[in-house]
Coordinates of C-alpha atoms in Angstrom, one line a residue:
M798 CA 6.9 -54.2 -77.8
N799 CA 7.7 -55.5 -81.7
D800 CA 11.1 -57.8 -81.9
A801 CA 13.9 -55.1 -83.1
N802 CA 12.7 -53.6 -79.4
I803 CA 13.1 -56.9 -77.4
R804 CA 16.0 -57.7 -79.4
Q805 CA 18.0 -54.2 -78.6
K806 CA 16.8 -55.2 -74.4
K807 CA 18.9 -58.3 -75.0
L808 CA 21.8 -56.9 -76.5
L809 CA 22.4 -54.1 -73.9
A810 CA 21.1 -56.2 -71.0
G811 CA 23.9 -58.3 -72.3
V812 CA 26.7 -55.6 -72.7
L813 CA 25.4 -54.2 -69.1
F814 CA 25.5 -58.0 -67.2
L815 CA 29.3 -58.7 -68.8
T816 CA 30.0 -54.9 -68.3
L817 CA 29.7 -55.0 -64.4
S818 CA 31.4 -58.4 -64.3
A819 CA 34.2 -57.4 -66.3
V820 CA 34.8 -54.1 -63.6
V821 CA 34.5 -57.0 -60.5
V822 CA 37.1 -59.0 -62.5
K823 CA 39.3 -55.6 -62.9
V824 CA 38.7 -54.7 -58.9
I825 CA 39.8 -58.2 -58.0
G826 CA 42.9 -58.3 -60.6
L827 CA 43.8 -55.2 -58.6
L828 CA 43.6 -56.7 -54.8
Y829 CA 45.3 -59.9 -56.5
K830 CA 48.2 -57.7 -58.3
I831 CA 48.3 -55.1 -54.8
P832 CA 50.2 -57.6 -52.8
L833 CA 50.9 -59.9 -54.9
I834 CA 53.8 -57.2 -55.8
N835 CA 54.5 -56.8 -52.5
I836 CA 54.9 -60.5 -51.8
I837 CA 57.3 -61.1 -55.3
G838 CA 58.3 -57.1 -55.7
D839 CA 59.3 -56.0 -59.8
D840 CA 61.8 -59.4 -59.8
G841 CA 58.6 -61.7 -59.2
M842 CA 56.6 -59.9 -61.1
G843 CA 59.2 -60.0 -64.0
Y844 CA 59.1 -63.8 -64.4
F845 CA 55.5 -63.8 -63.8
N846 CA 54.5 -62.0 -66.6
S847 CA 57.1 -63.6 -69.3
A848 CA 55.2 -66.6 -68.5
Y849 CA 52.0 -65.0 -68.6
T850 CA 53.1 -63.5 -72.1
I851 CA 54.5 -66.7 -73.5
Y852 CA 50.7 -68.1 -72.2
T853 CA 48.6 -65.5 -73.8
L854 CA 50.3 -66.3 -77.3
F855 CA 48.9 -69.8 -77.0
H856 CA 46.2 -68.6 -75.6
M857 CA 45.1 -66.9 -78.6
I858 CA 46.0 -69.0 -80.9
A859 CA 43.9 -72.0 -79.4
T860 CA 41.0 -69.7 -78.9
A861 CA 40.3 -66.3 -80.1
G862 CA 38.5 -67.6 -83.3
L863 CA 36.8 -70.3 -82.9
P864 CA 34.3 -68.8 -79.7
V865 CA 33.9 -66.1 -82.2
A866 CA 32.5 -68.0 -85.0
V867 CA 30.7 -70.5 -82.7
S868 CA 28.8 -67.5 -81.5
I869 CA 28.3 -66.2 -85.6
L870 CA 27.0 -69.6 -86.4
V871 CA 25.4 -70.4 -83.2
A872 CA 23.8 -66.8 -84.0
E873 CA 22.8 -67.2 -87.2
N874 CA 21.3 -70.7 -87.2
L875 CA 18.9 -69.3 -84.0
A876 CA 18.0 -67.0 -86.0
Q877 CA 17.0 -68.7 -88.9
G878 CA 14.7 -71.4 -86.1
K879 CA 17.7 -73.9 -86.5
S880 CA 18.2 -75.0 -82.4
G881 CA 19.6 -78.1 -82.6
K882 CA 21.7 -77.3 -85.2
A883 CA 23.3 -74.1 -82.8
R884 CA 23.7 -77.2 -80.1
R885 CA 25.5 -79.6 -82.1
I886 CA 28.2 -76.8 -83.2
L887 CA 29.2 -76.7 -79.4
R888 CA 29.9 -80.7 -79.1
I889 CA 32.1 -80.2 -82.1
T890 CA 33.6 -77.3 -80.6
M891 CA 34.4 -79.1 -77.6
L892 CA 35.7 -82.5 -79.1
L893 CA 38.2 -79.9 -81.4
F894 CA 39.1 -77.8 -78.6
L895 CA 39.8 -80.5 -76.4
G896 CA 42.8 -81.8 -78.9
I897 CA 43.6 -78.1 -78.9
G898 CA 43.8 -77.8 -75.7
S899 CA 46.2 -81.1 -74.7
V900 CA 48.6 -80.1 -77.8
G901 CA 49.0 -76.7 -76.9
S902 CA 49.3 -77.6 -72.6
A903 CA 52.1 -80.2 -73.6
I904 CA 54.2 -78.0 -75.8
M905 CA 54.1 -75.4 -73.1
F906 CA 55.2 -77.8 -70.4
F907 CA 57.9 -79.8 -71.8
G908 CA 59.5 -76.7 -73.9
S909 CA 59.1 -74.7 -71.1
R910 CA 63.3 -74.3 -70.7
G911 CA 63.7 -73.6 -74.7
L912 CA 60.8 -70.5 -74.7
A913 CA 62.4 -69.2 -71.7
S914 CA 65.8 -68.6 -73.0
A915 CA 64.4 -67.9 -76.2
I916 CA 63.0 -64.4 -74.3
G917 CA 66.0 -63.9 -72.6
N918 CA 64.7 -64.8 -69.3
S919 CA 65.6 -68.0 -68.4
P920 CA 64.4 -68.7 -64.7
A921 CA 60.9 -68.0 -65.7
R922 CA 60.6 -71.4 -67.4
H923 CA 59.0 -72.8 -63.9
A924 CA 56.7 -70.5 -64.0
I925 CA 55.9 -70.9 -67.8
A926 CA 55.9 -75.1 -67.0
L927 CA 53.0 -74.3 -64.6
M928 CA 51.2 -71.7 -66.6
A929 CA 50.5 -74.9 -68.9
P930 CA 47.2 -76.5 -67.6
V931 CA 45.4 -73.0 -67.6
L932 CA 45.6 -73.6 -71.6
F933 CA 43.6 -77.3 -71.4
F934 CA 41.0 -75.1 -68.9
V935 CA 40.4 -72.0 -70.9
C936 CA 39.8 -74.0 -74.0
L937 CA 37.2 -75.8 -72.9
S938 CA 35.5 -73.0 -71.8
S939 CA 35.7 -70.8 -74.6
A940 CA 34.2 -73.5 -76.5
M941 CA 31.7 -72.8 -73.9
R942 CA 31.4 -69.4 -73.8
G943 CA 31.5 -68.9 -77.6
Y944 CA 28.0 -71.0 -77.8
F945 CA 26.6 -69.0 -75.1
Q946 CA 27.7 -65.7 -76.7
G947 CA 25.8 -66.6 -79.7
R948 CA 22.9 -67.2 -77.8
Q949 CA 22.9 -63.7 -76.6
N950 CA 23.0 -65.2 -72.9
M951 CA 26.4 -63.6 -70.8
T952 CA 24.9 -65.0 -68.1
P953 CA 27.7 -68.0 -68.0
T954 CA 30.4 -66.0 -69.3
A955 CA 29.9 -64.0 -67.0
V956 CA 29.8 -65.7 -64.0
S957 CA 32.7 -68.2 -65.0
G958 CA 34.9 -64.4 -65.0
V959 CA 34.6 -63.0 -61.5
I960 CA 34.6 -67.2 -60.0
E961 CA 38.2 -67.1 -61.6
A962 CA 39.3 -63.9 -60.7
G963 CA 38.0 -64.9 -57.4
G964 CA 39.6 -68.1 -57.4
K965 CA 42.7 -67.0 -58.6
L966 CA 43.3 -64.1 -55.3
V967 CA 42.3 -66.7 -53.0
F968 CA 44.8 -69.8 -54.2
G969 CA 47.5 -67.1 -56.0
I970 CA 48.2 -65.3 -53.0
A971 CA 48.1 -68.3 -50.9
F972 CA 50.4 -70.0 -52.7
A973 CA 52.8 -67.4 -53.2
V974 CA 52.7 -66.7 -49.8
W975 CA 53.4 -70.7 -48.5
A976 CA 56.3 -70.6 -51.1
N977 CA 58.2 -67.1 -50.1
S978 CA 58.0 -68.5 -46.5
R979 CA 59.6 -71.7 -47.5
G980 CA 62.2 -69.4 -48.6
Y981 CA 62.9 -70.7 -52.1
H982 CA 64.0 -68.9 -55.3
I983 CA 61.8 -65.8 -56.2
A984 CA 61.2 -67.7 -59.5
V985 CA 59.6 -70.4 -57.8
V986 CA 57.9 -68.5 -55.8
A987 CA 56.2 -66.8 -59.1
A988 CA 56.0 -70.3 -60.6
Y989 CA 53.7 -71.3 -57.6
T990 CA 51.3 -68.4 -57.2
I991 CA 50.2 -69.2 -61.1
L992 CA 48.9 -72.9 -59.5
G993 CA 46.4 -70.5 -58.4
I994 CA 45.6 -69.4 -61.9
T995 CA 45.4 -73.2 -62.6
I996 CA 42.4 -74.0 -59.7
S997 CA 40.9 -70.6 -60.6
S998 CA 40.5 -71.8 -64.4
A999 CA 39.4 -75.0 -63.5
L1000 CA 36.5 -74.2 -61.3
G1001 CA 35.2 -71.6 -64.4
F1002 CA 35.2 -74.8 -66.5
L1003 CA 33.2 -76.6 -63.8
Y1004 CA 30.9 -73.7 -63.6
L1005 CA 30.5 -73.3 -67.4
W1006 CA 30.1 -77.2 -67.8
A1007 CA 27.4 -77.2 -64.7
Y1008 CA 25.9 -74.1 -66.4
A1009 CA 25.3 -76.2 -69.5
V1010 CA 24.0 -79.4 -67.8
I1011 CA 21.3 -77.8 -65.8
S1012 CA 20.5 -75.6 -68.7
N1013 CA 19.6 -78.6 -71.2
R1014 CA 17.7 -80.6 -68.1
K1015 CA 15.2 -77.5 -67.8
E1016 CA 14.8 -77.5 -71.9
G1017 CA 14.1 -81.4 -71.9
R1018 CA 16.4 -84.1 -70.7
G1019 CA 19.7 -84.4 -73.9
A1020 CA 17.7 -82.0 -76.2
P1021 CA 19.2 -79.6 -78.3
A1022 CA 18.7 -76.4 -76.8
G1023 CA 15.2 -74.4 -78.0
V1024 CA 14.1 -78.0 -78.8
K1025 CA 11.9 -79.2 -75.7
G1026 CA 11.1 -82.6 -74.9
Q1027 CA 12.8 -84.1 -77.6
C1028 CA 15.4 -87.0 -76.7
C1029 CA 18.8 -86.6 -78.9
K1030 CA 21.6 -88.7 -77.0
H1031 CA 24.1 -87.8 -80.6
F1032 CA 24.2 -85.3 -82.6
H1033 CA 25.2 -86.3 -85.5
S1034 CA 25.3 -86.2 -89.3
G1035 CA 21.7 -86.8 -89.8
C1036 CA 19.9 -86.6 -86.9
E1037 CA 15.9 -86.0 -87.0
H1038 CA 16.7 -83.5 -84.2
T1039 CA 19.5 -81.1 -85.7
D1040 CA 17.1 -79.1 -87.9
D1041 CA 19.2 -80.4 -91.6
S1042 CA 21.2 -82.5 -92.4
E1043 CA 24.1 -80.6 -93.0
S1044 CA 27.4 -82.9 -91.8
N1045 CA 29.9 -82.5 -89.3
R1046 CA 32.7 -81.9 -91.4
S1047 CA 30.8 -79.2 -93.7
I1048 CA 30.1 -77.3 -90.3
L1049 CA 33.6 -78.1 -89.0
R1050 CA 35.0 -76.6 -92.1
R1051 CA 32.9 -72.7 -91.9
L1052 CA 34.1 -72.8 -88.3
V1053 CA 38.0 -72.6 -89.7
K1054 CA 36.7 -70.3 -92.4
I1055 CA 35.6 -67.8 -90.0
A1056 CA 38.3 -68.2 -86.8
I1057 CA 41.4 -68.6 -89.4
P1058 CA 41.6 -65.1 -89.9
I1059 CA 40.2 -63.7 -86.6
T1060 CA 43.3 -66.2 -85.2
L1061 CA 45.4 -64.7 -86.5
S1062 CA 44.4 -61.1 -86.2
A1063 CA 45.3 -61.9 -82.6
S1064 CA 47.8 -64.4 -82.6
V1065 CA 49.9 -61.5 -84.4
L1066 CA 49.5 -59.1 -81.6
S1067 CA 50.4 -61.7 -78.6
L1068 CA 53.4 -62.9 -80.6
T1069 CA 54.2 -59.0 -80.8
N1070 CA 54.7 -59.3 -77.8
I1071 CA 57.0 -61.8 -77.1
I1072 CA 58.9 -60.5 -79.5
D1073 CA 58.3 -57.1 -78.1
L1074 CA 59.4 -58.9 -74.6
A1075 CA 62.5 -60.3 -76.1
I1076 CA 63.3 -57.0 -77.3
V1077 CA 62.9 -55.1 -74.2
M1078 CA 65.0 -57.6 -72.5
R1079 CA 67.8 -57.6 -75.1
R1080 CA 68.2 -54.3 -76.0
L1081 CA 68.7 -52.9 -72.3
Q1082 CA 71.2 -55.5 -71.8
S1083 CA 72.7 -53.4 -74.9
I1084 CA 72.6 -50.1 -73.0
G1085 CA 74.0 -51.9 -69.6
Y1086 CA 71.7 -53.1 -68.1
S1087 CA 71.9 -56.5 -66.3
E1088 CA 69.5 -59.9 -67.0
A1089 CA 68.2 -59.0 -63.7
M1090 CA 67.7 -55.1 -64.3
A1091 CA 65.8 -55.6 -67.4
N1092 CA 63.6 -57.8 -65.9
Q1093 CA 63.2 -56.0 -63.1
L1094 CA 62.9 -52.7 -65.0
Y1095 CA 59.8 -55.4 -67.6
G1096 CA 58.4 -56.5 -64.3
N1097 CA 57.4 -52.9 -62.9
Y1098 CA 55.9 -52.0 -65.8
T1099 CA 54.6 -55.2 -66.7
G1100 CA 52.9 -55.5 -62.5
L1101 CA 51.8 -51.8 -62.2
A1102 CA 51.4 -49.3 -65.3
V1103 CA 49.9 -52.3 -67.4
P1104 CA 47.3 -53.8 -65.1
L1105 CA 46.1 -50.1 -64.8
F1106 CA 46.3 -49.6 -68.5
N1107 CA 44.0 -53.0 -69.1
L1108 CA 41.0 -51.2 -66.6
P1109 CA 39.2 -48.7 -68.6
P1110 CA 39.0 -50.8 -71.7
V1111 CA 37.0 -53.4 -70.0
L1112 CA 34.0 -51.2 -69.8
I1113 CA 34.6 -51.9 -74.2
Y1114 CA 35.3 -55.6 -74.5
P1115 CA 31.6 -56.5 -73.1
I1116 CA 30.2 -54.2 -75.8
A1117 CA 32.9 -55.2 -79.0
F1118 CA 31.8 -58.9 -77.3
S1119 CA 28.0 -58.3 -77.5
I1120 CA 27.6 -56.9 -81.3
V1121 CA 29.2 -60.2 -82.9
P1122 CA 26.0 -62.1 -82.7
Y1123 CA 23.8 -59.2 -82.6
I1124 CA 25.0 -57.8 -85.8
S1125 CA 26.0 -61.8 -87.2
A1126 CA 21.8 -61.9 -86.9
A1127 CA 20.4 -58.7 -88.0
L1128 CA 22.4 -59.8 -91.3
S1129 CA 21.3 -63.0 -91.1
R1130 CA 17.6 -61.9 -90.8
G1131 CA 18.3 -59.3 -93.5
D1132 CA 18.0 -55.7 -91.6
R1133 CA 20.2 -52.8 -92.5
N1134 CA 18.8 -50.4 -90.2
T1135 CA 19.3 -52.5 -87.1
T1136 CA 23.0 -53.0 -88.4
R1137 CA 24.1 -49.3 -89.3
N1138 CA 23.1 -48.2 -86.1
A1139 CA 24.2 -50.9 -84.4
I1140 CA 27.6 -49.9 -85.9
S1141 CA 26.9 -46.3 -85.3
N1142 CA 26.3 -47.1 -81.7
A1143 CA 29.3 -49.0 -80.9
I1144 CA 31.9 -46.8 -82.2
K1145 CA 30.3 -43.7 -80.5
S1146 CA 30.1 -45.9 -77.3
A1147 CA 33.6 -46.6 -77.5
A1148 CA 35.0 -43.0 -78.1
M1149 CA 32.7 -41.4 -75.0
I1150 CA 34.3 -44.1 -72.9
G1151 CA 37.9 -44.3 -74.1
L1152 CA 38.6 -40.5 -74.1
P1153 CA 38.3 -39.5 -71.0
A1154 CA 39.5 -42.4 -69.4
S1155 CA 42.8 -41.6 -71.8
I1156 CA 43.2 -38.7 -71.1
G1157 CA 42.0 -39.0 -66.9
L1158 CA 45.0 -41.9 -66.3
S1159 CA 47.6 -39.6 -68.2
V1160 CA 47.0 -36.9 -66.0
L1161 CA 46.5 -38.5 -62.7
A1162 CA 49.2 -41.8 -63.2
L1163 CA 51.7 -40.7 -60.8
P1164 CA 48.8 -39.8 -58.1
I1165 CA 46.6 -43.2 -59.0
L1166 CA 49.7 -45.5 -59.0
T1167 CA 51.0 -43.8 -55.8
L1168 CA 47.5 -44.8 -53.7
L1169 CA 48.1 -48.2 -54.8
F1170 CA 51.7 -49.1 -55.1
D1171 CA 54.9 -48.3 -52.8
D1172 CA 56.2 -45.2 -53.6
D1173 CA 59.6 -45.9 -55.7
S1174 CA 57.5 -48.1 -57.8
A1175 CA 54.6 -46.1 -58.3
M1176 CA 57.3 -43.4 -59.2
A1177 CA 59.6 -45.5 -61.8
A1178 CA 56.1 -46.7 -63.5
A1179 CA 54.2 -43.3 -63.3
P1180 CA 55.7 -42.4 -67.0
L1181 CA 55.0 -45.4 -68.3
L1182 CA 51.6 -45.3 -67.6
A1183 CA 51.2 -41.2 -68.7
I1184 CA 52.2 -42.7 -72.2
L1185 CA 49.8 -45.9 -72.0
G1186 CA 47.2 -44.0 -71.2
M1187 CA 46.8 -41.9 -74.4
A1188 CA 46.3 -45.3 -76.1
I1189 CA 43.2 -46.7 -73.9
F1190 CA 40.9 -44.5 -76.5
F1191 CA 42.7 -45.9 -79.4
I1192 CA 42.2 -50.0 -78.3
S1193 CA 39.0 -48.9 -77.5
I1194 CA 38.2 -47.9 -81.0
S1195 CA 40.3 -51.0 -82.5
A1196 CA 38.1 -53.7 -80.3
V1197 CA 35.2 -52.6 -81.5
T1198 CA 35.6 -52.0 -85.0
T1199 CA 37.4 -55.0 -85.2
A1200 CA 34.2 -57.1 -83.7
I1201 CA 31.8 -55.4 -86.2
L1202 CA 33.7 -56.0 -89.2
Q1203 CA 34.5 -59.9 -87.5
A1204 CA 30.7 -60.0 -87.3
C1205 CA 29.9 -58.9 -90.6
G1206 CA 31.8 -61.0 -92.2
K1207 CA 35.1 -59.1 -93.4
E1208 CA 37.7 -61.2 -90.7
K1209 CA 40.4 -60.9 -92.6
L1210 CA 41.0 -57.6 -92.6
P1211 CA 42.0 -56.8 -88.8
I1212 CA 44.4 -58.8 -89.6
I1213 CA 46.0 -56.2 -91.9
S1214 CA 46.0 -53.8 -89.4
I1215 CA 47.2 -55.6 -86.3
V1216 CA 49.9 -56.5 -88.8
A1217 CA 50.7 -52.7 -89.7
G1218 CA 50.5 -52.0 -86.0
A1219 CA 52.6 -54.9 -84.9
V1220 CA 55.4 -53.9 -87.3
V1221 CA 55.1 -50.4 -86.0
K1222 CA 55.0 -51.4 -82.2
L1223 CA 58.4 -53.8 -83.4
L1224 CA 60.7 -51.2 -84.9
S1225 CA 59.9 -48.3 -82.7
S1226 CA 60.7 -50.5 -80.0
Y1227 CA 64.2 -52.1 -81.5
I1228 CA 65.4 -48.0 -81.8
L1229 CA 64.2 -46.1 -78.9
I1230 CA 64.7 -48.8 -75.8
G1231 CA 68.2 -49.2 -77.2
T1232 CA 68.5 -45.6 -76.7
P1233 CA 70.2 -43.9 -74.1
G1234 CA 67.7 -41.9 -72.1
I1235 CA 65.1 -43.6 -73.4
G1236 CA 65.3 -47.1 -72.2
I1237 CA 62.0 -48.8 -71.3
V1238 CA 59.6 -45.5 -72.2
G1239 CA 60.4 -46.5 -75.3
T1240 CA 57.8 -50.3 -74.7
P1241 CA 54.7 -47.7 -74.2
I1242 CA 55.8 -45.6 -76.5
G1243 CA 55.6 -48.5 -79.3
T1244 CA 52.1 -49.4 -77.6
L1245 CA 50.7 -46.3 -78.3
L1246 CA 52.3 -46.0 -82.1
C1247 CA 50.8 -49.6 -82.9
Y1248 CA 47.1 -48.7 -81.7
I1249 CA 46.9 -45.6 -83.2
T1250 CA 48.3 -47.7 -86.3
T1251 CA 44.9 -50.3 -85.7
A1252 CA 42.5 -48.1 -85.1
G1253 CA 42.9 -45.8 -87.8
L1254 CA 42.8 -48.4 -90.4
N1255 CA 40.2 -50.0 -89.0
M1256 CA 37.5 -46.7 -89.1
Y1257 CA 38.7 -47.5 -92.6
F1258 CA 37.8 -51.1 -93.3
V1259 CA 34.6 -50.2 -91.5
V1260 CA 33.3 -46.8 -93.6
R1261 CA 34.6 -48.3 -96.4
H1262 CA 32.7 -52.0 -96.3
T1263 CA 30.2 -51.3 -94.7
K1264 CA 29.2 -47.6 -95.5
V1265 CA 28.6 -46.9 -92.1
M1266 CA 30.2 -43.3 -91.5
P1267 CA 29.7 -42.5 -87.5
D1268 CA 28.9 -38.3 -87.4
L1269 CA 32.5 -37.1 -86.3
R1270 CA 31.0 -33.9 -84.1
K1271 CA 29.0 -36.0 -81.7
A1272 CA 30.9 -39.5 -82.1
F1273 CA 34.1 -38.1 -81.7
V1274 CA 35.0 -34.0 -81.3
R1275 CA 32.3 -33.5 -78.4
P1276 CA 34.0 -36.2 -75.8
L1277 CA 36.9 -35.5 -76.9
I1278 CA 35.9 -31.5 -75.6
A1279 CA 34.4 -33.0 -72.9
A1280 CA 37.1 -35.6 -72.1
S1281 CA 39.5 -32.5 -71.9
V1282 CA 38.0 -30.3 -69.5
C1283 CA 37.2 -33.6 -67.4
G1284 CA 41.0 -34.1 -67.8
A1285 CA 42.1 -30.4 -66.6
A1286 CA 39.5 -30.6 -63.8
A1287 CA 40.9 -33.8 -62.3
Y1288 CA 44.4 -32.2 -62.2
L1289 CA 43.9 -29.2 -61.1
T1290 CA 41.8 -30.5 -58.6
N1291 CA 44.3 -32.8 -57.3
R1292 CA 47.1 -30.1 -57.7
G1293 CA 44.9 -27.6 -55.1
L1294 CA 43.5 -30.2 -52.9
I1295 CA 46.8 -32.6 -52.4
A1296 CA 48.2 -29.1 -50.4
V1297 CA 45.3 -29.1 -47.6
M1298 CA 44.8 -33.1 -47.0
D1299 CA 45.8 -36.5 -47.5
F1300 CA 47.1 -37.5 -51.0
R1301 CA 44.9 -40.0 -51.2
A1302 CA 41.9 -38.5 -50.5
A1303 CA 42.6 -36.0 -53.0
V1304 CA 43.3 -38.4 -56.0
L1305 CA 39.7 -39.6 -55.1
V1306 CA 38.2 -36.3 -55.2
A1307 CA 39.7 -35.6 -58.1
I1308 CA 38.5 -38.3 -59.8
A1309 CA 35.3 -37.6 -58.6
V1310 CA 35.1 -34.4 -59.6
A1311 CA 36.7 -35.4 -63.1
A1312 CA 33.3 -38.0 -63.4
V1313 CA 30.8 -34.9 -62.6
V1314 CA 32.4 -32.8 -64.7
Y1315 CA 32.7 -35.2 -67.7
V1316 CA 28.9 -36.2 -67.3
A1317 CA 27.5 -32.5 -67.4
M1318 CA 29.6 -31.3 -70.2
L1319 CA 28.5 -34.7 -72.4
L1320 CA 25.2 -33.1 -71.2
L1321 CA 25.8 -29.0 -72.3
L1322 CA 27.5 -30.2 -75.5
K1323 CA 24.4 -32.3 -76.3
A1324 CA 26.7 -35.5 -76.7
V1325 CA 24.5 -38.0 -75.3
T1326 CA 20.3 -37.6 -76.8
Q1327 CA 17.7 -38.6 -75.8
Q1328 CA 18.3 -41.8 -78.2
D1329 CA 21.2 -42.9 -76.1
L1330 CA 19.4 -42.5 -73.1
A1331 CA 16.4 -44.9 -74.4
L1332 CA 18.6 -47.2 -75.5
L1333 CA 20.8 -47.2 -71.9
L1334 CA 18.0 -47.1 -69.7
G1335 CA 15.4 -47.9 -71.6
E1336 CA 12.6 -45.5 -73.4
K1337 CA 10.3 -45.3 -70.1
R1338 CA 13.3 -44.5 -67.6
A1339 CA 14.6 -42.1 -70.3
G1340 CA 11.2 -40.4 -71.0
K1341 CA 11.7 -39.0 -67.2
L1342 CA 15.0 -37.6 -67.9
K1343 CA 14.3 -34.9 -70.8
L1344 CA 17.4 -33.3 -72.0
M1345 CA 18.3 -29.8 -72.0
G1346 CA 17.4 -28.7 -75.7
E1347 CA 15.1 -31.7 -76.8

């Protein structure tokens, strides 16, 4: 087996493992949200998600760029045989994140009252304050994840994510039940719920730290990864075990140079979500809703529609996550053929996953919500989810193309795309939410328009700067036809069965039928090739599954 095949199999293993863990995390997340909504209601979810939205901005500012930068530099150095320097990059990043996490947490904790007032939801200040420690632990975890990502070792990232999700489920629900039983105000109950996230993030960091320590011991006490048997307790400039003499300051400058554009890209979208939150709260109040009612509508939207909207893209994020070090290493070796294939396959995979998810979630929005949540809440969230569902395809393309541009050294270009999308989102949300008869429905419409803009511009930049143009028929047209038939099958099956069986069984059968129809249509239209199977299953297994017409 040649080196290219080994690298491809390593990439595939990482993607599959991350995908599996991401699905597990999202399932645990749903198991967490369903009882949580029953405990704290739409009001509590409004306070909870207000704090989480603000936390996300600080989280993105602190962690969006540096882990990606770490993974790129680590992948480059490992491709060049400089394993000691790759280990030193982790130590520098850990110290940097220790400071960033401490400062960010302090700002959130001591500024909680001002932040809550700024978004027009003052009772959320308790939840914002208790969300602050989460940022500290997540910063440290992000540094380690970036390092392991650069080594294309996705195991610690995947396992730590499951640990965090499980801890949030157990401790979060336990604190919510306890606080609710004491008769605290619902805003305080929502704040206690966030203590579960703090504990879970600490557990996730402890796992990553233990994994790193054990890995070092296996490779040689204190030695850099890949330098077995050497003893190097201090990774400083000029150390004989660091593979070169580049100073820590020079490494830090390179990290920051890569990280800043990526951080700006992610922070723009997070800042947009905070501004959008303020727009939702204030514009709803401008057309006659009270602060409490506006918070309830926002809680329904973010507690029911948004979690389901976020579920399908978890199948895309592992591809985006893994493709960065893979393409970076290929470019470092000058392997243009591997780079072109990786870009084309990533975009095609995003389309094949995003299209059926978009159409399926839109046509089955109400049945799926009714399956999981209270009927009244589900009815209110259904039109919002139907619109959000259409955005899944565009967010999938946006995520993958952003990763491609970052890996190719064009990390500044996604900033343009995201800023353009953010402007479209804010303008459309402001106009639509303040329009009687539209109200909260304007929020998902703004999100849809945002991701259409971002994905379109990103695709343009990818084609222009990488000179890789995916086959439109194979990457988009055929999957779209298959997904459309899949959506029609889901809708008609659910409508037909709901009269003869329990509605819960009807929607589950409809989803299963849609999945079978989609796979059948992909094969019939030859949207999946033998080469795709070889990538997904390996050449030996793929050889046993000859496709029609090949």
